[in-house]
Coordinates of C-alpha atoms in Angstrom, one line a residue:
M1 CA 23.7 -50.8 -7.8
K2 CA 24.2 -47.2 -8.8
K3 CA 21.5 -44.9 -7.4
I4 CA 19.5 -43.1 -10.1
K5 CA 19.3 -39.4 -9.5
R6 CA 15.7 -38.1 -9.5
Q7 CA 15.0 -35.4 -12.0
Q8 CA 14.4 -32.0 -10.5
K9 CA 10.8 -30.8 -10.8
N10 CA 9.8 -27.2 -11.3
L11 CA 6.7 -25.4 -10.3
N12 CA 4.1 -25.1 -13.0
I13 CA 4.3 -21.5 -14.1
H14 CA 0.6 -21.4 -14.7
L15 CA 0.0 -21.6 -11.0
V16 CA 2.0 -18.4 -10.5
S17 CA 0.0 -16.7 -13.2
A18 CA -3.3 -18.0 -11.8
L19 CA -2.4 -16.6 -8.4
A20 CA -1.6 -13.1 -9.8
I21 CA -4.9 -13.1 -11.7
L22 CA -6.8 -14.2 -8.6
V23 CA -5.2 -11.4 -6.5
A24 CA -6.2 -8.9 -9.2
I25 CA -9.8 -10.1 -9.1
V26 CA -10.5 -10.6 -5.4
S27 CA -12.2 -7.8 -3.5
P28 CA -15.1 -7.4 -1.2
W29 CA -17.6 -8.0 -4.0
F30 CA -20.4 -8.9 -1.6
D31 CA -19.6 -7.6 1.9
V32 CA -19.9 -4.0 0.7
S33 CA -21.1 -2.2 3.8
I34 CA -17.7 -2.8 5.5
S35 CA -15.2 -2.9 2.7
N36 CA -11.5 -3.6 3.1
H37 CA -10.0 -4.2 -0.3
S38 CA -6.4 -4.3 0.6
F39 CA -7.0 -6.9 3.4
V40 CA -8.8 -9.3 1.0
K41 CA -5.9 -9.1 -1.4
S42 CA -3.3 -9.6 1.4
Y43 CA -4.7 -12.8 2.7
V44 CA -5.3 -14.3 -0.8
A45 CA -1.7 -13.3 -1.8
G46 CA -0.2 -14.3 1.5
I47 CA -1.7 -17.7 1.7
G48 CA -1.5 -18.4 -2.0
I49 CA 2.1 -17.6 -2.4
G50 CA 2.9 -19.4 0.8
V51 CA 1.4 -22.6 -0.6
L52 CA 3.3 -22.2 -3.8
A53 CA 6.6 -21.7 -1.9
L54 CA 5.8 -24.9 0.1
M55 CA 5.2 -26.7 -3.2
T56 CA 8.6 -25.7 -4.5
L57 CA 10.2 -27.1 -1.3
W58 CA 8.4 -30.3 -1.7
M59 CA 9.6 -30.6 -5.3
R60 CA 13.2 -30.3 -4.4
N61 CA 15.4 -33.4 -4.6
T62 CA 16.3 -34.8 -1.2
T63 CA 19.9 -35.3 -2.1
L64 CA 22.6 -36.2 0.4
K65 CA 24.4 -32.9 -0.3
T66 CA 22.8 -29.5 -0.4
S67 CA 24.5 -26.5 -2.0
F68 CA 23.9 -22.9 -0.9
H69 CA 24.9 -20.1 -3.2
L70 CA 25.4 -17.0 -1.1
S71 CA 25.4 -13.7 -3.1
W72 CA 25.5 -10.1 -2.0
L73 CA 22.0 -9.6 -3.5
K74 CA 20.6 -12.4 -1.3
I75 CA 22.6 -11.2 1.8
S76 CA 21.4 -7.6 1.5
W77 CA 17.7 -8.3 1.0
L78 CA 17.7 -11.2 3.5
S79 CA 19.3 -8.9 6.1
L80 CA 16.5 -6.4 5.6
F81 CA 13.9 -9.1 6.2
I82 CA 15.7 -10.3 9.3
L83 CA 15.9 -6.8 10.7
G84 CA 12.2 -6.3 10.1
T85 CA 11.5 -9.6 11.8
L86 CA 13.7 -8.8 14.8
S87 CA 11.9 -5.4 15.2
I88 CA 9.1 -7.2 17.0
F89 CA 11.4 -7.0 20.1
W90 CA 11.5 -3.2 20.2
S91 CA 8.2 -2.5 18.4
V92 CA 5.8 0.0 19.9
N93 CA 2.9 -2.1 18.7
V94 CA 3.5 -5.8 18.3
D95 CA 0.1 -6.5 16.7
F96 CA 0.9 -4.0 13.9
T97 CA 4.3 -5.5 13.5
I98 CA 2.8 -8.9 12.9
T99 CA 0.4 -7.4 10.4
K100 CA 3.2 -5.7 8.4
W101 CA 5.5 -8.8 8.7
M102 CA 2.8 -10.8 7.0
I103 CA 3.3 -8.6 3.9
W104 CA 7.0 -9.0 4.1
F105 CA 6.5 -12.8 4.4
T106 CA 4.5 -12.6 1.2
T107 CA 7.6 -11.0 -0.5
L108 CA 9.9 -13.7 0.9
C109 CA 7.7 -16.6 -0.3
A110 CA 7.4 -14.9 -3.7
F111 CA 11.2 -14.7 -3.8
I112 CA 11.5 -18.4 -3.1
V113 CA 9.0 -19.2 -5.9
G114 CA 10.8 -16.9 -8.4
Y115 CA 14.1 -18.4 -7.5
R116 CA 12.9 -21.9 -8.1
L117 CA 11.3 -21.3 -11.5
K118 CA 12.8 -22.7 -14.7
L119 CA 14.2 -19.7 -16.4
D120 CA 13.9 -20.6 -20.1
E121 CA 12.3 -18.3 -22.7
Q122 CA 9.1 -20.2 -22.8
T123 CA 8.6 -19.9 -19.0
L124 CA 9.3 -16.2 -19.2
I125 CA 6.8 -15.7 -22.0
K126 CA 4.1 -17.6 -20.0
L127 CA 4.9 -15.7 -16.9
S128 CA 4.7 -12.4 -18.8
W129 CA 1.3 -13.3 -20.3
G130 CA 0.0 -14.3 -16.8
L131 CA 1.0 -11.1 -15.2
L132 CA -0.2 -9.0 -18.1
I133 CA -3.6 -10.7 -17.9
A134 CA -3.7 -9.8 -14.2
A135 CA -3.0 -6.2 -15.1
F136 CA -5.6 -6.3 -17.9
V137 CA -8.2 -7.5 -15.4
I138 CA -7.4 -4.6 -13.1
A139 CA -7.6 -2.1 -15.9
G140 CA -10.7 -3.7 -17.5
I141 CA -12.7 -3.6 -14.3
G142 CA -11.5 0.0 -13.7
L143 CA -12.6 1.1 -17.2
L144 CA -16.0 -0.4 -16.8
Q145 CA -16.4 1.5 -13.5
Y146 CA -15.3 4.7 -15.1
W147 CA -17.6 4.4 -18.1
F148 CA -20.7 2.6 -16.7
D149 CA -20.1 1.8 -13.0
P150 CA -21.9 -1.6 -13.2
F151 CA -20.5 -3.0 -9.9
K152 CA -21.3 -2.6 -6.3
L153 CA -17.7 -2.4 -5.3
T154 CA -17.0 0.6 -3.0
Q155 CA -14.6 3.2 -4.3
A156 CA -12.9 6.0 -2.3
T157 CA -12.1 7.6 -5.7
A158 CA -13.1 6.2 -9.1
P159 CA -11.9 4.3 -11.1
A160 CA -10.5 2.1 -8.3
S161 CA -11.0 -1.3 -9.9
T162 CA -10.8 -4.0 -7.2
F163 CA -8.6 -1.9 -4.9
G164 CA -11.0 0.6 -3.5
N165 CA -8.6 3.4 -4.3
K166 CA -7.5 4.5 -7.7
N167 CA -4.0 5.3 -6.5
M168 CA -3.6 1.7 -5.2
S169 CA -5.0 0.2 -8.4
T170 CA -2.1 1.7 -10.4
H171 CA 0.7 0.1 -8.3
P172 CA 0.6 -3.4 -9.9
I173 CA 0.2 -2.0 -13.4
I174 CA 3.4 0.1 -13.0
L175 CA 5.2 -3.2 -12.1
I176 CA 3.7 -5.2 -15.0
W177 CA 3.1 -3.2 -18.2
P178 CA 6.7 -3.1 -19.4
L179 CA 6.6 -6.9 -19.9
A180 CA 4.2 -6.2 -22.8
L181 CA 7.2 -5.1 -24.8
F182 CA 9.0 -8.3 -24.0
L183 CA 6.1 -10.2 -25.6
L184 CA 5.7 -7.7 -28.5
F185 CA 9.4 -8.1 -29.5
S186 CA 9.4 -11.9 -29.2
N187 CA 9.3 -14.1 -32.3
K188 CA 6.9 -16.4 -30.5
I189 CA 4.1 -13.8 -30.5
K190 CA 2.4 -13.6 -33.9
H191 CA -0.9 -12.9 -35.7
R192 CA -3.9 -12.3 -33.4
Q193 CA -1.8 -12.5 -30.3
V194 CA -0.1 -9.3 -31.4
W195 CA -3.4 -7.4 -31.8
L196 CA -4.7 -8.7 -28.4
L197 CA -1.5 -7.7 -26.7
T198 CA -1.2 -4.2 -28.3
I199 CA -4.9 -3.3 -27.8
S200 CA -4.9 -4.5 -24.2
T201 CA -1.7 -2.5 -23.5
A202 CA -3.4 0.6 -24.9
L203 CA -6.3 0.0 -22.5
L204 CA -3.9 -0.3 -19.6
M205 CA -2.5 3.1 -20.5
V206 CA -6.0 4.6 -20.9
F207 CA -6.8 3.3 -17.4
L208 CA -3.7 4.9 -16.0
F209 CA -4.6 8.2 -17.7
Y210 CA -8.2 8.0 -16.3
A211 CA -6.8 7.3 -12.8
H212 CA -5.4 10.9 -12.8
T213 CA -2.7 10.0 -10.2
R214 CA 0.4 12.1 -10.7
A215 CA 2.6 9.4 -9.1
S216 CA 1.7 6.8 -11.7
W217 CA 2.0 9.4 -14.5
V218 CA 5.5 10.3 -13.4
S219 CA 6.4 6.6 -13.0
V220 CA 5.2 5.7 -16.5
I221 CA 7.0 8.6 -18.1
A222 CA 10.2 7.5 -16.3
E223 CA 9.8 4.0 -17.5
I224 CA 9.2 5.1 -21.1
I225 CA 12.3 7.3 -21.0
L226 CA 14.4 4.4 -19.8
I227 CA 13.0 2.1 -22.5
V228 CA 13.5 4.6 -25.3
G229 CA 17.0 5.4 -24.0
F230 CA 17.9 1.7 -24.0
L231 CA 16.6 1.2 -27.6
V232 CA 18.6 4.2 -28.8
I233 CA 21.8 2.9 -27.2
K234 CA 21.2 -0.6 -28.7
R235 CA 20.0 0.7 -32.0
N236 CA 22.8 -1.0 -34.0
T237 CA 21.9 -4.5 -32.6
L238 CA 18.1 -4.3 -32.5
R239 CA 17.7 -6.8 -35.4
E240 CA 19.6 -9.4 -33.4
W241 CA 17.0 -9.7 -30.7
I242 CA 13.8 -7.9 -31.8
N243 CA 11.3 -9.6 -34.1
W244 CA 9.3 -7.1 -36.0
D245 CA 6.9 -7.2 -39.0
K246 CA 4.2 -5.3 -40.7
N247 CA 1.5 -7.0 -38.5
K248 CA 3.2 -5.6 -35.4
T249 CA 3.5 -2.2 -37.0
Y250 CA -0.2 -2.0 -37.9
A251 CA -1.3 -3.4 -34.5
S252 CA 0.9 -0.9 -32.6
L253 CA -0.3 2.1 -34.7
S254 CA -3.9 1.0 -34.1
A255 CA -3.3 0.7 -30.4
L256 CA -1.7 4.1 -30.3
G257 CA -4.7 5.5 -32.2
L258 CA -7.1 3.9 -29.8
F259 CA -5.2 5.3 -26.8
L260 CA -5.2 8.9 -28.3
L261 CA -8.9 8.6 -29.0
L262 CA -10.0 7.3 -25.6
I263 CA -8.0 9.8 -23.5
N264 CA -10.2 12.5 -25.0
F265 CA -13.3 11.1 -23.3
N266 CA -14.2 11.1 -19.7
D267 CA -17.2 9.6 -17.9
Q268 CA -19.4 12.5 -19.1
G269 CA -18.4 12.3 -22.8
W270 CA -16.0 14.3 -25.0
A271 CA -13.3 16.1 -23.0
P272 CA -9.9 17.0 -24.6
F273 CA -7.1 15.3 -22.8
W274 CA -5.2 18.5 -22.2
A275 CA -8.1 19.7 -20.0
S276 CA -7.8 16.5 -17.9
V277 CA -4.0 17.1 -17.6
A278 CA -4.6 20.7 -16.6
E279 CA -7.2 19.6 -14.0
A280 CA -4.8 17.0 -12.5
S281 CA -2.0 19.6 -12.5
S282 CA -4.2 22.2 -10.8
G283 CA -4.6 20.0 -7.7
A284 CA -0.8 19.3 -7.5
A285 CA -0.2 22.2 -5.1
S286 CA -2.8 21.2 -2.4
S287 CA -2.0 17.5 -2.8
G288 CA 1.7 18.2 -2.6
Q289 CA 1.3 20.3 0.6
S290 CA -0.6 17.4 2.2
R291 CA 2.2 15.0 1.3
F292 CA 4.9 17.4 2.7
E293 CA 3.0 17.5 6.0
I294 CA 2.8 13.7 6.2
W295 CA 6.5 13.4 5.3
D296 CA 7.4 16.0 7.9
V297 CA 5.7 13.9 10.6
A298 CA 7.6 10.8 9.3
I299 CA 10.9 12.6 9.5
N300 CA 10.1 13.6 13.1
M301 CA 9.4 10.0 13.9
I302 CA 12.8 8.9 12.4
Q303 CA 14.6 11.6 14.3
A304 CA 13.1 10.3 17.6
S305 CA 14.2 6.7 16.9
P306 CA 17.0 7.1 14.3
L307 CA 18.9 3.8 14.3
F308 CA 16.4 0.9 14.4
G309 CA 13.1 2.7 14.3
T310 CA 10.0 1.6 16.3
G311 CA 9.1 -1.6 14.6
L312 CA 7.3 -2.8 11.4
G313 CA 3.9 -1.2 11.1
S314 CA 4.5 1.4 13.7
W315 CA 3.8 4.6 11.6
F316 CA 0.1 4.4 12.3
H317 CA 0.6 3.9 16.0
N318 CA 3.2 6.7 16.3
E319 CA 0.9 9.1 14.5
V320 CA -2.2 8.4 16.7
Q321 CA -0.7 7.4 20.1
S322 CA 2.8 8.7 20.4
G323 CA 2.2 12.4 19.9
F324 CA 3.5 12.8 16.4
G325 CA 0.2 13.4 14.7
T326 CA -1.2 16.9 13.8
R327 CA -4.5 18.3 13.0
T328 CA -4.0 17.5 9.3
V329 CA -2.0 14.3 9.8
A330 CA -4.2 12.6 12.3
F331 CA -5.4 9.2 11.0
Y332 CA -3.3 8.4 8.0
Q333 CA -2.7 4.7 7.9
R334 CA 0.4 5.1 5.7
A335 CA 3.2 7.6 5.2
H336 CA 2.7 7.9 1.5
N337 CA 6.4 7.4 1.0
D338 CA 7.7 3.9 1.4
L339 CA 11.3 4.9 2.0
L340 CA 10.3 7.2 4.9
E341 CA 7.9 4.7 6.3
L342 CA 10.7 2.1 6.3
G343 CA 12.9 4.6 8.2
V344 CA 10.1 5.0 10.8
E345 CA 9.9 1.2 11.2
V346 CA 13.5 0.0 11.1
G347 CA 15.5 3.3 11.2
I348 CA 18.4 4.5 9.2
V349 CA 19.9 1.0 9.4
G350 CA 16.9 -0.4 7.5
M351 CA 17.0 2.4 4.9
V352 CA 20.7 1.8 4.3
L353 CA 20.1 -1.9 3.8
L354 CA 17.4 -1.2 1.3
L355 CA 19.7 1.1 -0.7
I356 CA 22.4 -1.5 -0.5
G357 CA 20.0 -4.1 -1.8
A358 CA 19.0 -1.8 -4.6
V359 CA 22.6 -1.3 -5.6
F360 CA 23.2 -5.1 -5.8
L361 CA 20.0 -5.6 -7.6
N362 CA 21.1 -3.1 -10.3
R363 CA 24.5 -4.7 -10.4
A364 CA 23.0 -8.1 -11.0
I365 CA 20.6 -6.9 -13.7
F366 CA 23.3 -5.1 -15.6
K367 CA 25.5 -8.2 -15.4
I368 CA 22.7 -10.1 -17.0
I369 CA 22.1 -7.5 -19.7
K370 CA 25.8 -7.7 -20.7
Q371 CA 25.5 -11.4 -21.6
N372 CA 25.1 -12.7 -25.1
N373 CA 21.5 -14.1 -24.6
K374 CA 19.6 -11.2 -26.2
T375 CA 16.2 -12.5 -25.3
N376 CA 17.1 -12.8 -21.6
H377 CA 18.8 -9.4 -21.4
W378 CA 15.7 -7.7 -22.8
F379 CA 13.4 -9.4 -20.3
Y380 CA 15.6 -8.5 -17.3
F381 CA 16.1 -5.0 -18.5
L382 CA 12.3 -4.6 -18.5
I383 CA 12.2 -6.0 -15.0
W384 CA 14.6 -3.3 -14.0
V385 CA 12.5 -0.7 -15.7
A386 CA 9.4 -1.9 -13.9
M387 CA 11.1 -1.9 -10.5
S388 CA 12.6 1.5 -11.2
G389 CA 9.2 2.9 -12.1
S390 CA 7.7 1.4 -9.0
F391 CA 10.6 2.7 -6.8
T392 CA 9.9 6.2 -8.3
Q393 CA 6.2 5.8 -7.4
M394 CA 7.0 4.7 -3.9
Q395 CA 8.5 8.2 -3.2
F396 CA 5.0 9.6 -3.5
S397 CA 2.8 6.6 -2.6
F398 CA 2.8 3.3 -0.8
P399 CA 3.0 0.3 -3.2
Y400 CA 5.0 -1.9 -0.9
Q401 CA 2.6 -1.6 2.0
L402 CA 0.2 -3.7 -0.2
A403 CA 0.2 -7.3 -1.0
M404 CA 0.2 -7.4 -4.8
P405 CA 3.2 -5.1 -5.4
A406 CA 5.0 -6.9 -2.5
L407 CA 4.4 -10.2 -4.2
L408 CA 5.6 -9.0 -7.6
M409 CA 8.7 -7.5 -6.1
G410 CA 9.6 -10.7 -4.4
L411 CA 9.0 -12.7 -7.6
Y412 CA 11.2 -10.3 -9.6
L413 CA 14.0 -10.4 -7.0
G414 CA 13.9 -14.2 -7.1
L415 CA 14.1 -14.3 -10.9
V416 CA 17.1 -11.9 -10.9
A417 CA 18.9 -13.6 -8.1
K418 CA 18.6 -17.0 -9.9
Q419 CA 19.6 -15.7 -13.3
S420 CA 22.6 -13.6 -12.0
E421 CA 24.2 -16.6 -10.3
S422 CA 25.5 -17.8 -13.7
F423 CA 27.5 -14.5 -14.1
I424 CA 28.4 -13.2 -10.7
P425 CA 30.7 -15.3 -8.4
A426 CA 29.2 -16.3 -5.1
V427 CA 30.4 -14.6 -1.9
K428 CA 30.4 -18.1 -0.5
T429 CA 29.2 -21.5 -1.6
F430 CA 28.3 -24.0 1.0
L431 CA 28.0 -27.8 0.4
I432 CA 26.4 -29.4 3.4
N433 CA 25.8 -33.1 4.0
T434 CA 22.1 -33.5 4.6
S435 CA 19.7 -36.4 5.3
A436 CA 16.1 -37.1 4.4
A437 CA 15.3 -36.1 8.0
Y438 CA 16.8 -32.7 7.4
H439 CA 14.7 -32.1 4.3
K440 CA 11.6 -33.3 6.0
S441 CA 12.2 -31.0 9.0
I442 CA 12.6 -28.0 6.6
R443 CA 9.3 -28.8 5.0
V444 CA 7.5 -29.3 8.3
F445 CA 8.9 -26.0 9.6
W446 CA 7.5 -24.1 6.5
L447 CA 4.3 -26.0 6.7
V448 CA 3.8 -25.0 10.3
L449 CA 4.8 -21.4 9.6
I450 CA 2.3 -21.1 6.7
L451 CA -0.4 -22.7 8.8
I452 CA 0.2 -20.1 11.5
V453 CA 0.1 -17.3 9.0
S454 CA -3.1 -18.7 7.5
A455 CA -4.7 -19.1 10.9
I456 CA -4.1 -15.4 11.7
Y457 CA -5.6 -14.4 8.3
V458 CA -8.6 -16.6 9.0
D459 CA -9.1 -14.9 12.4
W460 CA -9.0 -11.5 10.6
V461 CA -11.4 -12.7 7.9
H462 CA -13.8 -13.7 10.7
T463 CA -13.4 -10.2 12.2
Y464 CA -14.3 -8.3 9.1
S465 CA -17.1 -10.7 8.1
T466 CA -18.7 -10.4 11.6
L467 CA -18.3 -6.6 11.5
N468 CA -20.0 -6.6 8.1
S469 CA -22.8 -8.7 9.5
L470 CA -23.3 -6.6 12.6
Q471 CA -23.4 -3.5 10.4
K472 CA -25.9 -5.0 8.0
Y473 CA -28.3 -6.2 10.6
G474 CA -28.1 -3.2 12.9
K475 CA -26.3 -5.0 15.7
I476 CA -23.2 -2.9 15.9
Q477 CA -23.5 -2.6 19.7
Q478 CA -22.1 -6.1 19.8
V479 CA -18.9 -4.9 18.2
E480 CA -16.8 -6.3 21.0
R481 CA -17.3 -9.7 19.3
V482 CA -15.2 -8.7 16.3
I483 CA -12.0 -7.8 18.1
P484 CA -9.4 -10.4 17.1
S485 CA -6.6 -11.9 19.2
I486 CA -4.0 -10.0 17.1
Y487 CA -5.2 -6.5 16.2
H488 CA -5.1 -6.0 12.5
L489 CA -3.4 -2.8 11.4
E490 CA -6.4 -1.6 9.3
L491 CA -9.0 -2.3 12.0
P492 CA -8.8 1.1 13.8
N493 CA -9.4 2.9 10.6
I494 CA -12.4 0.7 9.8
L495 CA -13.9 1.1 13.3
N496 CA -13.4 4.9 13.1
A497 CA -15.2 5.1 9.8
V498 CA -18.1 3.1 11.3
S499 CA -18.3 5.4 14.3
V500 CA -18.2 8.5 12.1
A501 CA -21.1 7.1 10.0
Y502 CA -23.3 6.5 13.1
F503 CA -22.2 9.9 14.6
K504 CA -23.5 11.7 11.5
I505 CA -27.0 10.2 11.9
N506 CA -27.1 10.7 15.7
Q507 CA -27.2 7.0 16.7
H508 CA -25.4 7.6 20.0
D509 CA -25.4 4.1 21.5
E510 CA -23.7 2.7 18.4
V511 CA -21.1 5.4 18.4
L512 CA -20.3 4.8 22.1
A513 CA -20.1 1.0 21.5
V514 CA -17.6 1.4 18.7
D515 CA -15.5 4.2 20.3
E516 CA -15.2 2.1 23.4
Q517 CA -13.4 -0.5 21.4
I518 CA -11.2 2.1 19.7
L519 CA -10.2 3.6 23.0
K520 CA -9.5 0.3 24.7
F521 CA -6.8 -0.3 22.0
W522 CA -5.8 3.4 21.6
P523 CA -6.7 5.5 24.7
K524 CA -5.2 8.6 23.1
T525 CA -7.3 8.6 19.9
N526 CA -8.2 12.3 19.6
I527 CA -11.3 12.1 17.4
A528 CA -12.8 9.2 19.4
L529 CA -12.3 11.1 22.7
Y530 CA -13.9 14.1 21.1
R531 CA -17.0 12.1 20.0
Y532 CA -17.3 10.5 23.4
A533 CA -17.1 13.9 25.2
N534 CA -19.5 15.4 22.7
L535 CA -22.1 12.7 23.3
M536 CA -21.7 12.9 27.1
A537 CA -22.5 16.6 26.8
Q538 CA -25.5 16.0 24.6
Q539 CA -26.7 13.5 27.2
K540 CA -26.1 16.2 29.9
K541 CA -23.5 14.1 31.7
Y542 CA -21.3 17.2 32.1
D543 CA -19.0 15.8 34.7
E544 CA -17.9 13.0 32.5
A545 CA -17.7 15.3 29.5
F546 CA -15.5 17.8 31.4
K547 CA -13.3 15.0 32.6
T548 CA -12.8 13.7 29.0
V549 CA -12.3 17.2 27.6
Q550 CA -9.5 17.9 30.2
Y551 CA -7.7 14.7 29.3
L552 CA -8.2 15.4 25.5
K553 CA -6.7 18.8 25.9
T554 CA -3.5 17.4 27.5
I555 CA -2.9 14.8 24.7
S556 CA -4.3 16.6 21.7
N557 CA -2.3 16.5 18.4
K558 CA -0.7 19.6 17.3
G559 CA -3.4 21.9 16.0
F560 CA -6.3 19.8 17.2
F561 CA -8.4 22.2 19.2
L562 CA -11.8 20.5 19.1
G563 CA -11.5 19.6 22.8
H564 CA -10.9 23.2 23.7
I565 CA -13.9 24.4 21.7
L566 CA -16.1 21.7 23.1
E567 CA -15.1 22.9 26.6
L568 CA -16.3 26.4 25.6
Q569 CA -19.6 25.1 24.3
I570 CA -20.2 23.1 27.5
Y571 CA -19.6 26.3 29.5
Q572 CA -22.1 28.1 27.3
I573 CA -24.7 25.3 27.8
T574 CA -24.2 25.2 31.5
K575 CA -24.2 29.1 31.7
Q576 CA -20.8 29.6 33.3
P577 CA -19.7 32.9 31.7
K578 CA -16.7 33.5 33.9
K579 CA -15.2 30.0 33.2
L580 CA -16.1 30.4 29.5
E581 CA -14.2 33.7 29.3
Q582 CA -11.2 32.3 31.1
A583 CA -11.1 29.2 28.9
F584 CA -11.6 31.4 25.8
L585 CA -8.7 33.7 26.6
A586 CA -6.5 30.7 27.5
L587 CA -7.2 29.3 24.1
L588 CA -6.8 32.6 22.2
N589 CA -3.5 33.3 24.0
Q590 CA -2.0 30.0 22.9
G591 CA 0.7 31.1 20.5
D592 CA -0.1 28.5 17.8
F593 CA -3.9 28.7 17.8
M594 CA -4.3 31.3 15.1
R595 CA -1.6 29.7 13.0
L596 CA -2.7 26.1 13.3
A597 CA -6.5 26.2 13.8
S598 CA -8.7 25.0 11.0
D599 CA -11.2 27.2 9.3
S600 CA -14.0 25.2 11.0
N601 CA -12.4 25.7 14.4
R602 CA -12.2 29.4 13.9
K603 CA -15.8 29.5 12.7
L604 CA -17.0 27.7 15.8
L605 CA -15.0 30.2 17.9
L606 CA -16.5 33.1 16.0
N607 CA -20.0 31.8 16.8
I608 CA -19.2 31.7 20.5
T609 CA -18.0 35.3 20.5
L610 CA -21.1 36.5 18.7
R611 CA -23.4 34.7 21.2
E612 CA -21.6 35.9 24.4
K613 CA -21.7 39.6 25.2
G614 CA -18.5 39.4 27.2
L615 CA -16.6 38.1 24.2
H616 CA -18.0 40.4 21.5
Q617 CA -14.8 42.4 21.5
Y618 CA -12.9 39.5 20.0
S619 CA -15.3 38.8 17.1
K620 CA -13.4 41.0 14.7
Q621 CA -10.1 39.4 15.5
I622 CA -11.5 35.9 15.0
R623 CA -13.4 37.0 11.8
D624 CA -10.3 38.5 10.3
S625 CA -8.3 35.4 11.0
Y626 CA -11.0 33.2 9.6
Q627 CA -11.3 35.2 6.4
T628 CA -7.6 35.5 5.9
P629 CA -6.1 32.5 7.7

């Protein structure tokens, strides 16, 4: 009897949309004393997309022959993933490599999901709606924060929506908003849907304007230029693939009017938009200088390990522990340039693989655009626009260090890879005889892998939940309980913030307890060593303070002179004028002190010269350098 072939099942597109919306919503809504927005999103995205990828594998037909279509697009991006995975063997910090690899694994799983979706027009419309709803959620929460601030969500800078940082909140929107034009031009979107779409898109743009992040503004402008340019080039064939009517005209004009009206208001009331633009532009110089300093440190790291880098997630470790940090670049968790950070992690080889992957991605999308299916070519062109805008943004920010942009990129890559296979010949096609046991082993392997990833995330969830509880109930001295088996990349930053908070209110035991854990993991953490030495001096444990200060002086970041100044202050307290003068002159004669010292460092030094008779003669020199650094 002839065997009936089982019909191929496809993943329900609503599950992908639901996950995107969920990732947009989730945040530390309740554990607000210790907030880690990006981590909450990373474990929801990582576990969620892993489960969806596993579902797609379970839905595959267990045929006796399995075909593998190998394209240059797949080869280039898979090679980059493999290089990142192998970097664990030369990583300077294996724990951080695992943390970063989990984000890359999210991208891989999203690629699998996107590759296995049914790519008809109805699916693309549903997917676009789902992703746009996720973007609308981000913008809606952010606008409410900006206007009314009704939530307890912590924000580094408002409006941060559910991301804790307004810069981070714009990353997914840059990747999603162009899809609104795919829906707007579709003949399937009519009547009230058009008004809902256009008004919501206007609010997305209002949120991006309120965020006042120059990287997102530049990215949106670049995306708009690409879209307008494409429409101009295709102007003679627009009617073939664009559905337009009076309703869409009225809705679009109303949305434009709403946008132009709202950008003239800020959280205080009426404020002409040009004033906001001028304000944002005025800070460009100082912000740009900060970025250049970070990038200079990143370039130094790449030069030190040029070929294969120092492992995924190693930027933060190199900055704090490997002597690359400076006074101004001392505890930055990210390089604020994804291309440079990739170079730090996997070297020039990794950067080249990324650029090769981008070339083949462009080639695949342009092949799709040239085909006769006008609806499809518009959708994939907008995907290209979205990724181009995001790639522009990543030169000034860090979208792909975060879960949601990483998920979206993997999803888009999967869609493009699948669609382009119809038009681009395979490098190699394999047809392999398989058995039911083979398919079962693949499923079990992925199940075990996703369970391991989930277990690591659960351990980190326990870490931050316990830390929040200890902070809330005043038991932070038990902080050793929160240290996970695999150190999460963001944990040192969180612990440092906790220590700083207690240091400011003079709760010394709590500071020492937290800094002990920081120094166990990172013995060369300048600021933690300074706090420890400072507290030892306050407790009159001068021998321990001197010992720590001497060590701090030998490993201090470039331009970090707090250890030297604390040494002078201890000599003052213990009334050792000769040693004070010797240490003072040694510091003053350092060739880079006057050039690199901060204003606060010079002010502290000035106070010392004013209090010590033997150092009065140097007061004018210090004062002049402080007033005109």
